[in-house]
Amino acid sequence: MPHPIAPQDRHDAIPADPTGTAVLLVAGSSGRVEVERAELLAAHGARVRAIRWFGGEGQRPAPHEVPIELFAEQLDLLRDEAGRVVIFGTSFGAEAALTTASLVPVSGVIAVAPSSVVWAGAADGTWSSHWTHDARPLPAVGFDPDWTPDSDPPSYRSLYASSMRRFPEDAAAARIRVEDVAGDVLLIAGGDDQVWPAVDFTRSIERDRADAGLRTTVVTHPDAGHRLLLPGEEPAAGGVRMARGGTPEADAALGTAAWPEVLRLLEIP
């Protein structure tokens, strides 16, 4: 069954001087269409499609049992326009990007604030995996039922860490098979990420790929938070109410450090 993206749930950025790389741009739990980032990448020669992947027309209402085929189909459409196809995701979108790339071929993955495992999500009071593949939910890690927030707005970093410790067998089953990602992988994470322990997840991904003889590029900054600011981007507002860590200055410093690697992976001169 196809999973088309309605016109209002996507943004196509067309470069004036295309370099031959197309990018599928996937946001996180904000549900936004990343228009500003799409236009930034297109200004440097990439063909970009930014999509909403939940909450849109005909889509799942929340990050809950979203078909990986939704992303795979968009990648296939972009293959008709470019020789190289890259998936670029942030947070839950990075989880989607890595999971998708472990199941279908891509030229590269850029994962900002990534997860090393698939997580559970809820819709209509029912918990299940964030993702399905071949109509079956992928193994996922559930949440520690004894955890309570200790800040306002809440920081969920310790929830994700405690859930990994509490359910190690689930975490092992839900590990994203990053050794099956054949393309280039760039991971970008902030050490002050208060949403989840992105640097810890990043190092886990890096180790798993190294064990398989695969190289991974990692860019981190100790003071950056969950949201990356690439050169020329403005700080984002809105989304779920939570602590995200970092500062605009540190988030921009991470973006400045990551930018040459983003251009390299996209083969932008």
Coordinates of C-alpha atoms in Angstrom, one line a residue:
M1 CA 0.0 0.0 0.0
P2 CA 1.6 3.3 -1.0
H3 CA 2.1 6.2 1.5
P4 CA 1.9 9.4 -0.5
I5 CA 2.7 12.7 1.1
A6 CA 0.1 15.4 0.6
P7 CA 1.3 18.7 -1.0
Q8 CA 0.7 20.6 2.3
D9 CA 2.8 18.1 4.2
R10 CA 6.0 18.5 2.1
H11 CA 8.3 21.2 0.8
D12 CA 10.4 20.8 -2.3
A13 CA 13.5 22.9 -2.5
I14 CA 15.0 22.9 -6.0
P15 CA 18.6 24.1 -6.5
A16 CA 19.6 26.5 -9.2
D17 CA 22.8 24.6 -9.8
P18 CA 22.2 20.9 -8.8
T19 CA 25.1 18.8 -7.6
G20 CA 23.5 15.5 -8.2
T21 CA 22.5 14.8 -4.5
A22 CA 19.0 14.6 -3.3
V23 CA 18.0 14.8 0.4
L24 CA 15.0 13.5 2.2
L25 CA 14.7 15.8 5.3
V26 CA 12.9 14.4 8.3
A27 CA 12.1 16.4 11.4
G28 CA 11.6 15.1 14.9
S29 CA 8.7 15.2 17.4
S30 CA 7.8 18.8 16.4
G31 CA 6.1 17.4 13.4
R32 CA 7.2 20.4 11.4
V33 CA 8.3 20.5 7.8
E34 CA 11.9 21.8 7.8
V35 CA 11.5 24.5 5.2
E36 CA 14.4 26.7 6.3
R37 CA 16.9 23.8 6.4
A38 CA 15.6 22.5 3.0
E39 CA 16.2 25.9 1.4
L40 CA 19.6 26.2 3.0
L41 CA 20.8 22.9 1.5
A42 CA 19.2 23.7 -1.8
A43 CA 21.1 27.0 -1.9
H44 CA 24.3 24.9 -1.9
G45 CA 23.1 22.6 -4.7
A46 CA 21.1 19.8 -3.1
R47 CA 17.7 18.8 -4.3
V48 CA 15.7 18.6 -1.0
R49 CA 12.3 17.2 0.0
A50 CA 11.3 18.0 3.6
I51 CA 8.3 16.1 4.8
R52 CA 5.8 15.8 7.7
W53 CA 5.7 12.1 8.6
F54 CA 3.0 12.1 11.3
G55 CA -0.1 14.2 11.9
G56 CA -0.6 15.1 8.3
E57 CA -3.2 14.1 5.8
G58 CA -3.7 10.3 5.8
Q59 CA -0.8 9.9 8.2
R60 CA -0.5 8.4 11.7
P61 CA -1.6 10.9 14.3
A62 CA 1.5 10.5 16.4
P63 CA 5.0 8.8 16.2
H64 CA 3.4 5.4 16.6
E65 CA 3.5 2.6 14.1
V66 CA 4.7 4.8 11.3
P67 CA 5.5 2.7 8.2
I68 CA 9.2 2.8 7.3
E69 CA 7.9 2.3 3.7
L70 CA 6.7 6.0 3.9
F71 CA 10.4 7.1 3.9
A72 CA 11.5 4.4 1.5
E73 CA 8.9 5.5 -1.1
Q74 CA 10.1 9.1 -0.9
L75 CA 13.7 8.1 -1.3
D76 CA 12.6 6.1 -4.4
L77 CA 11.0 9.2 -5.9
L78 CA 14.1 11.2 -5.3
R79 CA 16.2 8.6 -7.0
D80 CA 14.5 9.6 -10.2
E81 CA 15.9 13.1 -9.9
A82 CA 19.5 12.5 -8.6
G83 CA 22.3 10.1 -8.7
R84 CA 22.8 10.1 -4.9
V85 CA 20.1 10.0 -2.3
V86 CA 20.7 10.9 1.4
I87 CA 18.3 10.9 4.3
F88 CA 18.8 13.6 6.9
G89 CA 16.9 13.3 10.2
T90 CA 16.8 14.9 13.6
S91 CA 15.8 13.2 16.9
F92 CA 12.9 10.9 16.2
G93 CA 13.6 11.7 12.6
A94 CA 17.2 10.6 13.0
E95 CA 15.8 7.3 14.5
A96 CA 13.7 7.0 11.4
A97 CA 16.7 7.8 9.1
L98 CA 19.0 5.2 10.6
T99 CA 16.2 2.6 10.7
T100 CA 15.2 3.3 7.1
A101 CA 18.9 3.2 5.9
S102 CA 19.4 -0.2 7.7
L103 CA 16.5 -1.6 5.6
V104 CA 16.8 0.1 2.2
P105 CA 19.9 1.4 0.3
V106 CA 20.9 5.0 0.6
S107 CA 24.1 6.9 -0.3
G108 CA 24.3 8.4 3.1
V109 CA 22.7 9.3 6.4
I110 CA 23.0 12.5 8.4
A111 CA 21.6 11.9 11.9
V112 CA 21.3 14.8 14.4
A113 CA 20.7 13.9 18.0
P114 CA 20.2 10.2 17.1
S115 CA 19.1 7.2 18.9
S116 CA 20.8 3.8 18.8
V117 CA 17.5 1.9 19.4
V118 CA 13.9 2.1 18.3
W119 CA 11.6 3.6 20.9
A120 CA 7.9 3.0 21.8
G121 CA 5.3 5.6 21.1
A122 CA 1.6 6.0 22.0
A123 CA -1.6 6.7 20.1
D124 CA -5.1 6.5 21.5
G125 CA -3.7 5.2 24.7
T126 CA -2.0 2.2 23.1
W127 CA 1.8 1.8 23.2
S128 CA 3.7 0.2 20.4
S129 CA 6.8 0.8 18.3
H130 CA 7.5 4.1 16.6
W131 CA 7.9 2.1 13.3
T132 CA 6.5 -0.7 11.3
H133 CA 8.1 -2.6 8.4
D134 CA 6.1 -5.0 6.2
A135 CA 3.1 -4.1 8.4
R136 CA 4.7 -5.4 11.6
P137 CA 5.9 -3.2 14.5
L138 CA 9.7 -3.2 14.9
P139 CA 11.0 -4.2 18.3
A140 CA 11.1 -1.2 20.6
V141 CA 12.1 -0.1 24.1
G142 CA 9.3 0.9 26.4
F143 CA 9.6 3.4 29.3
D144 CA 10.6 2.9 32.9
P145 CA 7.2 3.2 34.7
D146 CA 8.8 4.4 38.0
W147 CA 10.5 7.4 36.4
T148 CA 9.3 10.9 37.4
P149 CA 10.6 14.2 36.1
D150 CA 12.7 16.4 38.4
S151 CA 12.6 19.6 36.5
D152 CA 10.1 22.0 34.9
P153 CA 10.0 22.0 32.0
P154 CA 10.8 18.3 32.2
S155 CA 14.1 16.9 31.0
Y156 CA 13.6 13.4 29.6
R157 CA 17.3 12.4 29.4
S158 CA 17.2 10.3 32.5
L159 CA 14.0 8.6 31.4
Y160 CA 15.6 7.2 28.3
A161 CA 18.8 6.2 30.2
S162 CA 16.8 4.5 32.9
S163 CA 14.6 2.7 30.4
M164 CA 17.6 1.3 28.6
R165 CA 19.0 0.0 32.0
R166 CA 15.7 -1.4 33.1
F167 CA 14.9 -3.2 29.9
P168 CA 18.2 -4.5 28.6
E169 CA 16.7 -7.4 26.6
D170 CA 14.3 -5.0 24.9
A171 CA 17.1 -2.6 24.2
A172 CA 19.2 -5.4 22.6
A173 CA 16.2 -6.5 20.4
A174 CA 15.4 -2.9 19.4
R175 CA 19.0 -1.9 18.5
I176 CA 19.1 -0.3 15.1
R177 CA 21.3 -2.5 12.8
V178 CA 23.6 0.3 11.8
E179 CA 26.1 -2.2 10.5
D180 CA 23.6 -2.7 7.6
V181 CA 23.8 0.9 6.6
A182 CA 26.0 0.7 3.5
G183 CA 26.2 4.4 2.8
D184 CA 28.2 7.1 4.6
V185 CA 27.0 8.0 8.1
L186 CA 27.4 11.3 9.8
L187 CA 26.3 11.7 13.5
I188 CA 25.9 15.1 15.2
A189 CA 25.1 15.4 18.9
G190 CA 25.2 17.8 21.8
G191 CA 26.6 16.9 25.1
D192 CA 24.0 19.0 27.0
D193 CA 21.1 17.3 25.2
Q194 CA 18.3 17.1 27.8
V195 CA 15.8 15.2 25.6
W196 CA 17.8 12.0 25.5
P197 CA 21.5 11.0 25.9
A198 CA 22.3 11.6 22.3
V199 CA 26.1 11.5 22.7
D200 CA 25.9 8.1 24.4
F201 CA 23.6 6.8 21.6
T202 CA 26.1 8.3 19.1
R203 CA 29.0 6.4 20.6
S204 CA 27.0 3.2 20.7
I205 CA 26.3 3.6 17.0
E206 CA 29.9 4.4 16.2
R207 CA 31.1 1.2 18.1
D208 CA 28.6 -1.0 16.4
R209 CA 29.7 0.2 13.0
A210 CA 33.4 0.0 13.9
D211 CA 32.9 -3.6 15.0
A212 CA 31.6 -4.3 11.5
G213 CA 34.6 -2.5 9.9
L214 CA 32.6 0.6 9.0
R215 CA 33.7 4.2 9.4
T216 CA 31.4 6.7 11.0
T217 CA 31.9 10.5 11.2
V218 CA 31.0 12.0 14.6
V219 CA 30.7 15.7 15.5
T220 CA 29.8 16.7 19.0
H221 CA 30.0 19.8 21.2
P222 CA 29.9 19.5 25.0
D223 CA 27.6 22.5 25.6
A224 CA 25.1 22.0 22.7
G225 CA 21.6 20.7 23.2
H226 CA 19.1 18.8 21.2
R227 CA 18.5 21.3 18.5
L228 CA 21.2 21.9 15.9
L229 CA 21.8 25.3 14.3
L230 CA 23.5 25.2 10.9
P231 CA 25.1 28.4 9.6
G232 CA 22.4 30.8 8.6
E233 CA 19.6 29.1 10.6
E234 CA 17.5 30.8 13.3
P235 CA 16.7 29.1 16.6
A236 CA 13.5 27.0 16.3
A237 CA 10.4 27.6 18.5
G238 CA 7.5 25.5 19.4
G239 CA 7.2 21.8 19.7
V240 CA 6.5 19.6 22.7
R241 CA 7.1 21.5 26.0
M242 CA 10.4 20.1 27.4
A243 CA 14.0 21.0 28.3
R244 CA 16.2 20.6 25.3
G245 CA 19.6 21.8 26.8
G246 CA 22.2 23.9 25.1
T247 CA 22.2 27.6 24.2
P248 CA 21.8 29.2 20.8
E249 CA 25.5 30.0 20.9
A250 CA 26.5 26.4 21.6
D251 CA 24.0 24.9 19.2
A252 CA 25.4 27.2 16.5
A253 CA 28.9 26.2 17.4
L254 CA 28.0 22.6 16.9
G255 CA 26.4 23.5 13.6
T256 CA 29.5 25.4 12.5
A257 CA 31.7 22.4 13.3
A258 CA 29.3 19.9 11.6
W259 CA 28.7 22.0 8.4
P260 CA 31.9 21.0 6.5
E261 CA 31.0 17.3 7.2
V262 CA 27.4 17.9 6.0
L263 CA 28.8 19.4 2.7
R264 CA 31.3 16.6 2.3
L265 CA 28.6 13.9 2.7
L266 CA 26.3 15.7 0.3
E267 CA 29.2 16.0 -2.1
I268 CA 28.8 19.8 -2.2
P269 CA 32.0 21.6 -3.2

